[in-house]
Coordinates of C-alpha atoms in Angstrom, one line a residue:
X3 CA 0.0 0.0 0.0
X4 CA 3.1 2.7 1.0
X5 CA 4.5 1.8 -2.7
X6 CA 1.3 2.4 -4.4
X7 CA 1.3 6.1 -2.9
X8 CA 4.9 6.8 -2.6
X9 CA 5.3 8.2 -6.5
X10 CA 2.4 10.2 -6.6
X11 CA 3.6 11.8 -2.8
X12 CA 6.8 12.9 -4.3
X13 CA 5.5 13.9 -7.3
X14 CA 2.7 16.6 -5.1
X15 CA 6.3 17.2 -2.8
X16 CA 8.2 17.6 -6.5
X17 CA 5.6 20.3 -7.1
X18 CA 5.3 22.0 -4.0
X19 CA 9.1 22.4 -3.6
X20 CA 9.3 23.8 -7.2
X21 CA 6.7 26.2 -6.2
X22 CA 8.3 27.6 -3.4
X23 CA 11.7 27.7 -5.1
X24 CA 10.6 29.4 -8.5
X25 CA 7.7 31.0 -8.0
X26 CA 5.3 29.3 -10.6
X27 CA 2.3 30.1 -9.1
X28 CA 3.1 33.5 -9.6
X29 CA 4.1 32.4 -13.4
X30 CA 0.9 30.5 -13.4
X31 CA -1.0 33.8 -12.0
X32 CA 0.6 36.0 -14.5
X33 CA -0.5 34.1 -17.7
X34 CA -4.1 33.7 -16.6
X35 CA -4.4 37.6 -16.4
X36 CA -2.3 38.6 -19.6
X37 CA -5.0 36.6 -21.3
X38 CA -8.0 37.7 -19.1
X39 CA -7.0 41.6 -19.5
X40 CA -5.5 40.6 -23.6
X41 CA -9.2 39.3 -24.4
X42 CA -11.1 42.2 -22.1
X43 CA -8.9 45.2 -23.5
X44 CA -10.7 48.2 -24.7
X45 CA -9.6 51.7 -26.3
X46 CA -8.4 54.5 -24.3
X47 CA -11.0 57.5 -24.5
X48 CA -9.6 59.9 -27.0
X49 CA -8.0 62.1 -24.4
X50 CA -5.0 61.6 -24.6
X51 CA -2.0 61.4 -27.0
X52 CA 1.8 60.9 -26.3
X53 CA 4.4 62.6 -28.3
X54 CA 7.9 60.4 -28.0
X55 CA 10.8 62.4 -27.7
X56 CA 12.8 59.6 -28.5
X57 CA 10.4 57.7 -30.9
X58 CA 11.1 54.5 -29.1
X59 CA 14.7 54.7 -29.7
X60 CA 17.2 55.0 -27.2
X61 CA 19.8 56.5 -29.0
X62 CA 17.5 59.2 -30.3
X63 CA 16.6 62.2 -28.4
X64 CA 15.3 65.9 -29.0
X65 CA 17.6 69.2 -27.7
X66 CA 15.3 71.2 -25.3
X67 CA 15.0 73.9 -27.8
X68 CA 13.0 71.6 -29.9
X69 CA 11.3 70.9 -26.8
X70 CA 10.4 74.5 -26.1
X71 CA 8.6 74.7 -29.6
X72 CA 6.8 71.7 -28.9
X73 CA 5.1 73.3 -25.9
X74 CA 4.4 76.2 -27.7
X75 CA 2.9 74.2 -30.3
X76 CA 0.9 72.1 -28.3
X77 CA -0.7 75.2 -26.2
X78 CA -1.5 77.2 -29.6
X79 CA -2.9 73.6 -30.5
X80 CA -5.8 73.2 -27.3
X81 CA -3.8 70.7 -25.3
X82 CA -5.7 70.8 -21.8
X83 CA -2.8 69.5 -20.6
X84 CA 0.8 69.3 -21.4
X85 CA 3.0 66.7 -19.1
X86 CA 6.4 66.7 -20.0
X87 CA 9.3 65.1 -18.6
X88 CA 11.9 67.0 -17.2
X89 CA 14.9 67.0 -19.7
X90 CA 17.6 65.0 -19.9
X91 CA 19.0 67.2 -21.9
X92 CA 19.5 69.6 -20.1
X93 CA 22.7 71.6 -19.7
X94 CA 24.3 70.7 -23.4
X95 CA 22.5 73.4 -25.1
X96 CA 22.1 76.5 -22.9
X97 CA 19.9 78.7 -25.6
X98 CA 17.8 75.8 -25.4
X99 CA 17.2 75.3 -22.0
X100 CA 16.3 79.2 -21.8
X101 CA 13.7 78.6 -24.2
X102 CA 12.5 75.5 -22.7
X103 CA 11.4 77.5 -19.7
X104 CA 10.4 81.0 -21.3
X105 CA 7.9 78.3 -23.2
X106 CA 7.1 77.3 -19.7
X107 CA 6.4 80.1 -18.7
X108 CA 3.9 80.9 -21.2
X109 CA 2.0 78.2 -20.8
X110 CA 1.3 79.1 -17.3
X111 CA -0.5 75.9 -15.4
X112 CA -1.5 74.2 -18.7
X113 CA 2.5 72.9 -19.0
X114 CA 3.6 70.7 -16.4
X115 CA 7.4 69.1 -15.8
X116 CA 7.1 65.6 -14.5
X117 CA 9.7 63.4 -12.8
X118 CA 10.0 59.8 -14.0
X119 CA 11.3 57.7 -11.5
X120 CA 13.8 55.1 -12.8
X121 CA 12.1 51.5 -12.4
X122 CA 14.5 48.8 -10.3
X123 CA 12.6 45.9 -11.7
X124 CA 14.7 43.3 -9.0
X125 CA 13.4 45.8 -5.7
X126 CA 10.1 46.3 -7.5
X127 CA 10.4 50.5 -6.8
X128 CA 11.7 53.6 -8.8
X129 CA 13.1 56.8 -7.7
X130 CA 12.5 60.0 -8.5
X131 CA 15.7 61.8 -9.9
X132 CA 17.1 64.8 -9.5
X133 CA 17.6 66.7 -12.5
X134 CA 19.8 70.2 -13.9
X135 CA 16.9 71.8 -15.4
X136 CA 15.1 74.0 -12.8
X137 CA 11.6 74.0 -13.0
X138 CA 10.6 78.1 -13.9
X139 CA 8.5 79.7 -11.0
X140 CA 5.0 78.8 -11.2
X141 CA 5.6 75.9 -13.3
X142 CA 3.7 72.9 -11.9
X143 CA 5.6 69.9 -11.0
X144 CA 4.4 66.5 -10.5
X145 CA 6.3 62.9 -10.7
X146 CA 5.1 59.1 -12.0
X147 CA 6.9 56.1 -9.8
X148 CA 4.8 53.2 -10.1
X149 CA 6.3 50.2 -8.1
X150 CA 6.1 46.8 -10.3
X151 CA 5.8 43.3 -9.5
X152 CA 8.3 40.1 -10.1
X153 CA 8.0 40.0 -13.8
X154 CA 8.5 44.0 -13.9
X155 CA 4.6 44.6 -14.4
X156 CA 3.6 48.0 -13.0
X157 CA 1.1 47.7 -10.2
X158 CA 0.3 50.6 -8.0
X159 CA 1.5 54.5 -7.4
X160 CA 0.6 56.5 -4.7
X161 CA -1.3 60.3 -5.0
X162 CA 1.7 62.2 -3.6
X163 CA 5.4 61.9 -2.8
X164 CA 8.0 63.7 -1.2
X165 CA 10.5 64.4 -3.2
X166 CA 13.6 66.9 -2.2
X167 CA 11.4 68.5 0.8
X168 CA 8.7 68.6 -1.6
X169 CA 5.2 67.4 -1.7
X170 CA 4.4 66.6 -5.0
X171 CA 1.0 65.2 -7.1
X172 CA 1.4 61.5 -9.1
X173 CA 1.4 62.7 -12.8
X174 CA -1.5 60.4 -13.0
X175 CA -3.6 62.8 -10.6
X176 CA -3.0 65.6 -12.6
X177 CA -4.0 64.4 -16.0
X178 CA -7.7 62.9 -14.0
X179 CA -8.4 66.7 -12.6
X180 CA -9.2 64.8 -9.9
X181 CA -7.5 65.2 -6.3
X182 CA -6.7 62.3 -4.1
X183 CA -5.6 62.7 -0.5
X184 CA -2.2 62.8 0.1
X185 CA -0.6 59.5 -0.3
X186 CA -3.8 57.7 -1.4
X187 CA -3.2 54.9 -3.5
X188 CA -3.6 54.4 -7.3
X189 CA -4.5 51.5 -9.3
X190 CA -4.6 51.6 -13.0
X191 CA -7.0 49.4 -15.0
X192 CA -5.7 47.1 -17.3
X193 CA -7.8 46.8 -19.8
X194 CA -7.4 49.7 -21.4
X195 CA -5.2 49.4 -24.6
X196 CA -2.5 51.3 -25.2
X197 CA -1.9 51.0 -28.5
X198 CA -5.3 53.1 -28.6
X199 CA -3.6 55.9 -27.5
X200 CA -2.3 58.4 -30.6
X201 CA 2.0 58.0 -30.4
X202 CA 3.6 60.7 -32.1
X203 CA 7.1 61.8 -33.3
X204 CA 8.5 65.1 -32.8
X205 CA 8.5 66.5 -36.3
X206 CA 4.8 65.1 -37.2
X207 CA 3.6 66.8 -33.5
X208 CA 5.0 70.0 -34.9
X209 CA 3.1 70.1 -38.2
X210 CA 0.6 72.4 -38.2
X211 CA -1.9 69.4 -39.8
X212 CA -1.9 68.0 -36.6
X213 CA -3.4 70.5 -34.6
X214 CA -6.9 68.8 -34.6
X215 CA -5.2 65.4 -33.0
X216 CA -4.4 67.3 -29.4
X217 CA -7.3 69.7 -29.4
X218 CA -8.5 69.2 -25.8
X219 CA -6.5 66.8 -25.1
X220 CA -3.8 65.8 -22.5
X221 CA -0.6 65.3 -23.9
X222 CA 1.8 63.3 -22.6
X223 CA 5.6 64.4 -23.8
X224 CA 8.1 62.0 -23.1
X225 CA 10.8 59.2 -24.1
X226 CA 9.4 56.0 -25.0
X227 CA 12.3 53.8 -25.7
X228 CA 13.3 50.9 -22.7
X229 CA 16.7 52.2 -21.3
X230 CA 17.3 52.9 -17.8
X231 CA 14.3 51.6 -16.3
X232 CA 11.9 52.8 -18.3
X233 CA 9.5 50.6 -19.5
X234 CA 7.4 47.9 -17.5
X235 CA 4.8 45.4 -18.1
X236 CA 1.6 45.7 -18.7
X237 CA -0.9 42.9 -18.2
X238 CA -2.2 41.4 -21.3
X239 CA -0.2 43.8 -23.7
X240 CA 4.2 43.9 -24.3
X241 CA 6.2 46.2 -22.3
X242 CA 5.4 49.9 -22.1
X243 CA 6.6 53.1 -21.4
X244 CA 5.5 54.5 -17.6
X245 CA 3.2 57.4 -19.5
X246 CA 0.9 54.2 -20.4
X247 CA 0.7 53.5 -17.1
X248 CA -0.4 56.9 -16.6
X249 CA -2.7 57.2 -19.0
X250 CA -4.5 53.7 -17.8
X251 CA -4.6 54.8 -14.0
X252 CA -6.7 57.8 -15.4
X253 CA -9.0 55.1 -16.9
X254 CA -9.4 53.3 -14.0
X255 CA -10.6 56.5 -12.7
X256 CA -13.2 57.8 -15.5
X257 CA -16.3 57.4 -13.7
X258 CA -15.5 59.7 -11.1
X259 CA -18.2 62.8 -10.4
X260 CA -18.1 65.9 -8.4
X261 CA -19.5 64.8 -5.0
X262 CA -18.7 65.2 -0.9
X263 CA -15.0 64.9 0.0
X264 CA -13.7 61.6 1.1
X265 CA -16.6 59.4 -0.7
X266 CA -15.7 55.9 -1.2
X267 CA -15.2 54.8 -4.8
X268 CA -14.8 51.7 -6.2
X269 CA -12.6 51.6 -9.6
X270 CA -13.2 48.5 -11.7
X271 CA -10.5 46.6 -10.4
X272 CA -12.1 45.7 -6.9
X273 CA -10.0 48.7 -5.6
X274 CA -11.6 50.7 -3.0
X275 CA -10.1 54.3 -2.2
X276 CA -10.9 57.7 -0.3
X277 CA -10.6 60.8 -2.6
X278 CA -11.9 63.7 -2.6
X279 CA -12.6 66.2 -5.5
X280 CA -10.7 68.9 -6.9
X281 CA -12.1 71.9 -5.1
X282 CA -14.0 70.4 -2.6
X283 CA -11.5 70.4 0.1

C-alpha cells in the first residue's frame, strides 16, 4: 500500500518544492491575467496622445529647444494639458534650455514638468531623480513612480510623494483633474489598450496638420524607448513606457463625479479608495 502512494507523494512534494523555489504560481497567476485583460482590453477614450521624444529609440533624443517649440505648439494647439518630462537634456544646449522654460512660462498651469522615476525591476520600486533643469517659477511639477511586481509589471502609485522636501502630485492625478488625499493609492486598469492611444514623433507633432489630434487633449511628452528603467509590463499587452501606465490609472478612474469629500469609490478593479474632489476640500 506505501508503494502504491509513494510516486504520486513525491511527485505533489516535487511540485510543491518547485513552487516555493521558482515562483510558478506567480508564473501561473501572470498568464491567466495577460489573457484575461488581452481578451477584455478596450480603447483609451480619446483624451489623450503621447508625443515620443525619442520615438522608441534609445539613441534618439530631442535638444530642449525643440522641446520648447513643442510646448508652444501644443498650447496654440488646445492641449488641456501638457505633461512633459523633465529633460535629460538639459545643460548641453544653454539657448535651449532658456527657451524651454520661457515656453514654460507661457504656458502658465496648462504645461507641467514631470519626474520619471527610474524602475528597479529586482526591488520592484523607482526613484525619483534629481535633474539640472530647474523648473521656472509657477511651473507645476508632478512625478510618476509606479512600483512593479516580479515580472516587472507595474502595479500601483501613490497620490503624492516627497520628493527633495517637496510634496508633489502622481502625474496620474494631474491628468484625471481629480484630487486624491495625500498618499492615497492608485491602481490603474488594465484593460485599457494602449496602442489606442495616438504616439507621435517630434516632427509630425509640430506640423501644423496635426493640430486637430491634441485639441482638448492631454498630452503626454516623453521618451518611450526601454533604457534605464523605463519601460514595464503591462498585463495582457508587451512592455510599455510608464506614460501608459499613466494614462490607464486615469482610466481606472473615468467614472468619477463631483460629490462630498472623502466618498468611497470603487474603480473597476475591486480597488476601494478615499478621494476627494478637486475643489472640494
Amino acid at each position: 500500500m506505501a508503494e502504491r502512494f509513494k510516486t504520486p507523494l513525491l511527485a505533489v512534494l516535487a511540485v510543491l518544492v518547485l513552487n516555493q523555489f521558482l515562483g510558478l504560481s506567480q508564473v501561473l497567476d501572470h498568464g491567466y491575467w495577460n489573457s484575461w485583460y488581452d481578451l477584455r482590453s478596450r480603447p483609451a477614450a480619446r483624451d489623450f496622445a503621447v508625443v515620443t521624444l525619442d520615438d522608441g529609440i534609445i539613441s534618439h533624443s530631442t535638444s530642449t529647444g525643440r522641446q520648447a517649440e513643442l510646448v508652444d505648439a501644443l498650447a496654440a494647439a488646445g492641449a488641456s494639458k501638457v505633461l512633459i518630462d523633465f529633460p535629460i537634456e538639459a545643460g548641453t544646449d544653454l539657448a535651449g534650455d532658456a527657451a524651454l522654460r520661457a515656453s514654460l512660462i507661457r504656458a502658465g498651469d496648462r504645461a507641467v514638468l514631470v519626474n520619471r522615476a527610474q524602475i528597479d525591476a529586482l526591488k520592484g520600486v523607482g526613484e525619483l531623480r534629481k535633474h539640472r533643469f530647474v523648473a521656472p517659477e509657477g511651473t507645476p511639477v508632478a512625478f510618476s513612480n509606479w512600483t512593479v511586481d516580479f515580472a516587472g509589471y507595474f502595479e500601483q502609485t501613490r497620490s503624492t510623494a516627497l520628493h527633495g522636501g517637496q510634496r508633489l502630485p502622481a502625474a496620474a492625478m494631474i491628468a484625471s483633474g481629480v484630487r486624491l488625499a495625500d498618499d492615497t493609492k492608485i491602481v490603474p486598469t488594465f484593460g485599457t489598450d494602449p496602442q489606442s492611444v495616438p504616439s507621435i514623433a517630434v516632427p509630425d507633432a509640430l506640423d501644423p496638420k496635426s493640430v486637430s489630434t491634441f485639441q482638448n487633449r492631454v498630452v503626454f511628452v516623453t521618451r518611450t524607448s526601454f533604457e534605464q528603467g523605463r519601460g514595464i509590463g503591462y498585463f495582457g499587452h508587451r512592455r510599455q513606457a510608464q506614460a501608459y501606465a499613466d494614462i490607464a490609472a486615469v482610466e481606472a478612474h473615468r467614472d468619477l463625479r463631483p460629490a462630498a469629500a472623502c466618498q468611497q469609490v470603487i474603480n473597476d478593479e475591486g480597488v476601494v479608495f478615499p478621494r476627494d474632489v478637486l475643489g472640494a476640500a
